[in-house]
Amino acid sequence: MDLLENPSHCPSLEEIRKYINNPLFSEFYHAVTEKYHAIEKIEFSKCSLAYGWNIKLKKSGKSLCTIYPGKGDFTVLVVIGEQKQPAVELLLPDLTPEVQKIYRETKEGNGQRWLMIDFTDNKSVCQDVLRLIEIRHSR
């Protein structure tokens, strides 16, 4: 059984970091936790789309993003609510083609877009996601 699919063993952040084995993970994680003083919560999801352990980063009880670990990469979920969509749409032309495509192809449900953004080795995507989180966090 894969390390992150075993519900009886909650992996440490270090175990997850080693499993992901991608320098962008540390860069992204530290950027979010340092800028927003986000609190991590490692949780197990039984959802068939993202089964296994994940990391939720929260500020004042509000979710900033969720990190879904993979071997050599990871996926970040950022939820853009109805009130934040105009700000994101203004920013969209400045984002990478990958993130623009994800935003445009993500269907809106209950006034939200659940953006699942894959991180491989593209540092620009990392910067884009940090900009989306900034909008999400703003009042």
CSV table of C-alpha atoms in Angstrom, one decimal:
chain,number,residue,atom,x,y,z
A,1,MET,CA,0.0,0.0,0.0
A,2,ASP,CA,1.2,3.5,-0.9
A,3,LEU,CA,2.4,5.6,2.0
A,4,LEU,CA,-0.3,8.2,1.4
A,5,GLU,CA,-3.1,5.7,1.0
A,6,ASN,CA,-2.8,4.1,4.4
A,7,PRO,CA,-5.5,5.6,6.6
A,8,SER,CA,-4.1,4.1,9.7
A,9,HIS,CA,-0.7,6.0,9.5
A,10,CYS,CA,-0.8,9.8,9.4
A,11,PRO,CA,2.4,10.8,7.7
A,12,SER,CA,4.5,13.6,9.0
A,13,LEU,CA,5.1,16.7,6.9
A,14,GLU,CA,8.7,15.5,6.4
A,15,GLU,CA,7.4,12.1,5.1
A,16,ILE,CA,5.1,13.9,2.7
A,17,ARG,CA,7.9,16.2,1.5
A,18,LYS,CA,10.2,13.2,0.8
A,19,TYR,CA,7.3,11.4,-1.0
A,20,ILE,CA,6.6,14.4,-3.2
A,21,ASN,CA,10.4,15.0,-3.8
A,22,ASN,CA,9.9,18.2,-5.7
A,23,PRO,CA,11.6,21.5,-4.6
A,24,LEU,CA,8.6,23.5,-5.6
A,25,PHE,CA,6.7,21.9,-2.7
A,26,SER,CA,9.0,23.4,-0.1
A,27,GLU,CA,9.0,26.8,-1.8
A,28,PHE,CA,5.2,26.8,-2.1
A,29,TYR,CA,4.6,25.5,1.4
A,30,HIS,CA,6.9,28.0,3.0
A,31,ALA,CA,5.5,30.9,1.0
A,32,VAL,CA,2.0,30.2,2.2
A,33,THR,CA,2.8,29.4,5.8
A,34,GLU,CA,5.2,32.3,6.3
A,35,LYS,CA,3.1,35.0,4.5
A,36,TYR,CA,-0.2,34.1,6.0
A,37,HIS,CA,0.9,32.3,9.2
A,38,ALA,CA,-1.2,29.4,7.9
A,39,ILE,CA,-1.8,26.4,10.0
A,40,GLU,CA,-1.3,23.0,8.4
A,41,LYS,CA,-3.7,20.2,9.0
A,42,ILE,CA,-2.9,16.8,7.6
A,43,GLU,CA,-6.2,14.9,6.8
A,44,PHE,CA,-7.2,11.7,5.2
A,45,SER,CA,-9.7,12.0,2.3
A,46,LYS,CA,-11.8,9.1,1.2
A,47,CYS,CA,-13.0,11.0,-1.9
A,48,SER,CA,-12.4,8.9,-5.0
A,49,LEU,CA,-10.9,11.9,-6.9
A,50,ALA,CA,-8.2,12.5,-4.3
A,51,TYR,CA,-8.1,9.4,-2.0
A,52,GLY,CA,-5.4,9.6,0.6
A,53,TRP,CA,-3.6,12.1,2.9
A,54,ASN,CA,-3.6,15.8,2.0
A,55,ILE,CA,-2.5,19.0,3.6
A,56,LYS,CA,-5.0,21.8,4.3
A,57,LEU,CA,-3.5,25.2,4.9
A,58,LYS,CA,-5.8,27.5,6.9
A,59,LYS,CA,-5.7,31.0,8.2
A,60,SER,CA,-8.1,31.9,11.0
A,61,GLY,CA,-10.2,28.8,10.3
A,62,LYS,CA,-10.5,29.8,6.6
A,63,SER,CA,-9.0,27.4,4.0
A,64,LEU,CA,-6.4,29.0,1.8
A,65,CYS,CA,-5.7,25.8,-0.2
A,66,THR,CA,-5.4,22.1,0.0
A,67,ILE,CA,-2.3,20.2,-1.2
A,68,TYR,CA,-2.7,16.7,-2.7
A,69,PRO,CA,0.7,14.9,-2.8
A,70,GLY,CA,1.9,12.9,-5.7
A,71,LYS,CA,5.1,11.1,-6.6
A,72,GLY,CA,7.4,13.8,-8.0
A,73,ASP,CA,4.6,16.4,-8.1
A,74,PHE,CA,1.6,17.7,-6.2
A,75,THR,CA,-1.8,19.3,-6.9
A,76,VAL,CA,-3.1,22.4,-5.2
A,77,LEU,CA,-6.8,23.1,-4.8
A,78,VAL,CA,-7.8,26.8,-4.6
A,79,VAL,CA,-11.4,27.6,-4.3
A,80,ILE,CA,-12.4,30.9,-5.9
A,81,GLY,CA,-15.7,32.2,-4.6
A,82,GLU,CA,-18.2,34.3,-6.5
A,83,GLN,CA,-17.0,37.5,-4.8
A,84,LYS,CA,-13.4,36.9,-5.8
A,85,GLN,CA,-14.0,35.9,-9.4
A,86,PRO,CA,-13.9,39.5,-10.8
A,87,ALA,CA,-10.5,40.0,-9.3
A,88,VAL,CA,-9.2,36.7,-10.7
A,89,GLU,CA,-10.6,37.5,-14.1
A,90,LEU,CA,-8.8,40.8,-14.1
A,91,LEU,CA,-5.5,39.0,-13.3
A,92,LEU,CA,-6.1,36.1,-15.7
A,93,PRO,CA,-4.3,37.6,-18.7
A,94,ASP,CA,-1.1,37.9,-16.5
A,95,LEU,CA,-1.2,34.2,-15.5
A,96,THR,CA,0.4,31.3,-17.3
A,97,PRO,CA,-1.6,29.6,-20.1
A,98,GLU,CA,-1.9,26.5,-18.0
A,99,VAL,CA,-3.6,28.4,-15.1
A,100,GLN,CA,-5.8,30.4,-17.5
A,101,LYS,CA,-7.0,27.1,-19.1
A,102,ILE,CA,-7.8,25.5,-15.8
A,103,TYR,CA,-9.8,28.6,-14.7
A,104,ARG,CA,-11.7,28.8,-18.0
A,105,GLU,CA,-12.4,25.0,-18.1
A,106,THR,CA,-13.5,24.7,-14.4
A,107,LYS,CA,-17.2,24.8,-14.2
A,108,GLU,CA,-18.8,27.1,-11.6
A,109,GLY,CA,-20.9,25.3,-8.9
A,110,ASN,CA,-22.7,27.0,-6.0
A,111,GLY,CA,-20.9,30.3,-7.0
A,112,GLN,CA,-17.4,28.8,-6.7
A,113,ARG,CA,-14.7,27.4,-9.0
A,114,TRP,CA,-12.6,24.6,-7.5
A,115,LEU,CA,-9.3,25.0,-9.3
A,116,MET,CA,-7.1,21.9,-9.2
A,117,ILE,CA,-3.7,23.0,-10.3
A,118,ASP,CA,-0.9,20.5,-10.9
A,119,PHE,CA,2.7,21.4,-9.9
A,120,THR,CA,5.4,19.6,-11.7
A,121,ASP,CA,8.5,21.8,-12.4
A,122,ASN,CA,6.9,25.1,-13.6
A,123,LYS,CA,7.9,27.8,-11.2
A,124,SER,CA,5.5,30.3,-12.9
A,125,VAL,CA,2.6,28.1,-12.0
A,126,CYS,CA,3.7,28.3,-8.4
A,127,GLN,CA,3.7,32.1,-8.6
A,128,ASP,CA,0.3,32.1,-10.2
A,129,VAL,CA,-1.2,30.0,-7.4
A,130,LEU,CA,0.3,32.3,-4.8
A,131,ARG,CA,-1.3,35.2,-6.6
A,132,LEU,CA,-4.7,33.4,-6.5
A,133,ILE,CA,-4.3,32.7,-2.8
A,134,GLU,CA,-3.5,36.4,-2.3
A,135,ILE,CA,-6.9,37.3,-3.9
A,136,ARG,CA,-8.6,34.6,-1.9
A,137,HIS,CA,-7.2,35.9,1.3
A,138,SER,CA,-7.9,39.6,0.6
A,139,ARG,CA,-11.0,41.2,2.1
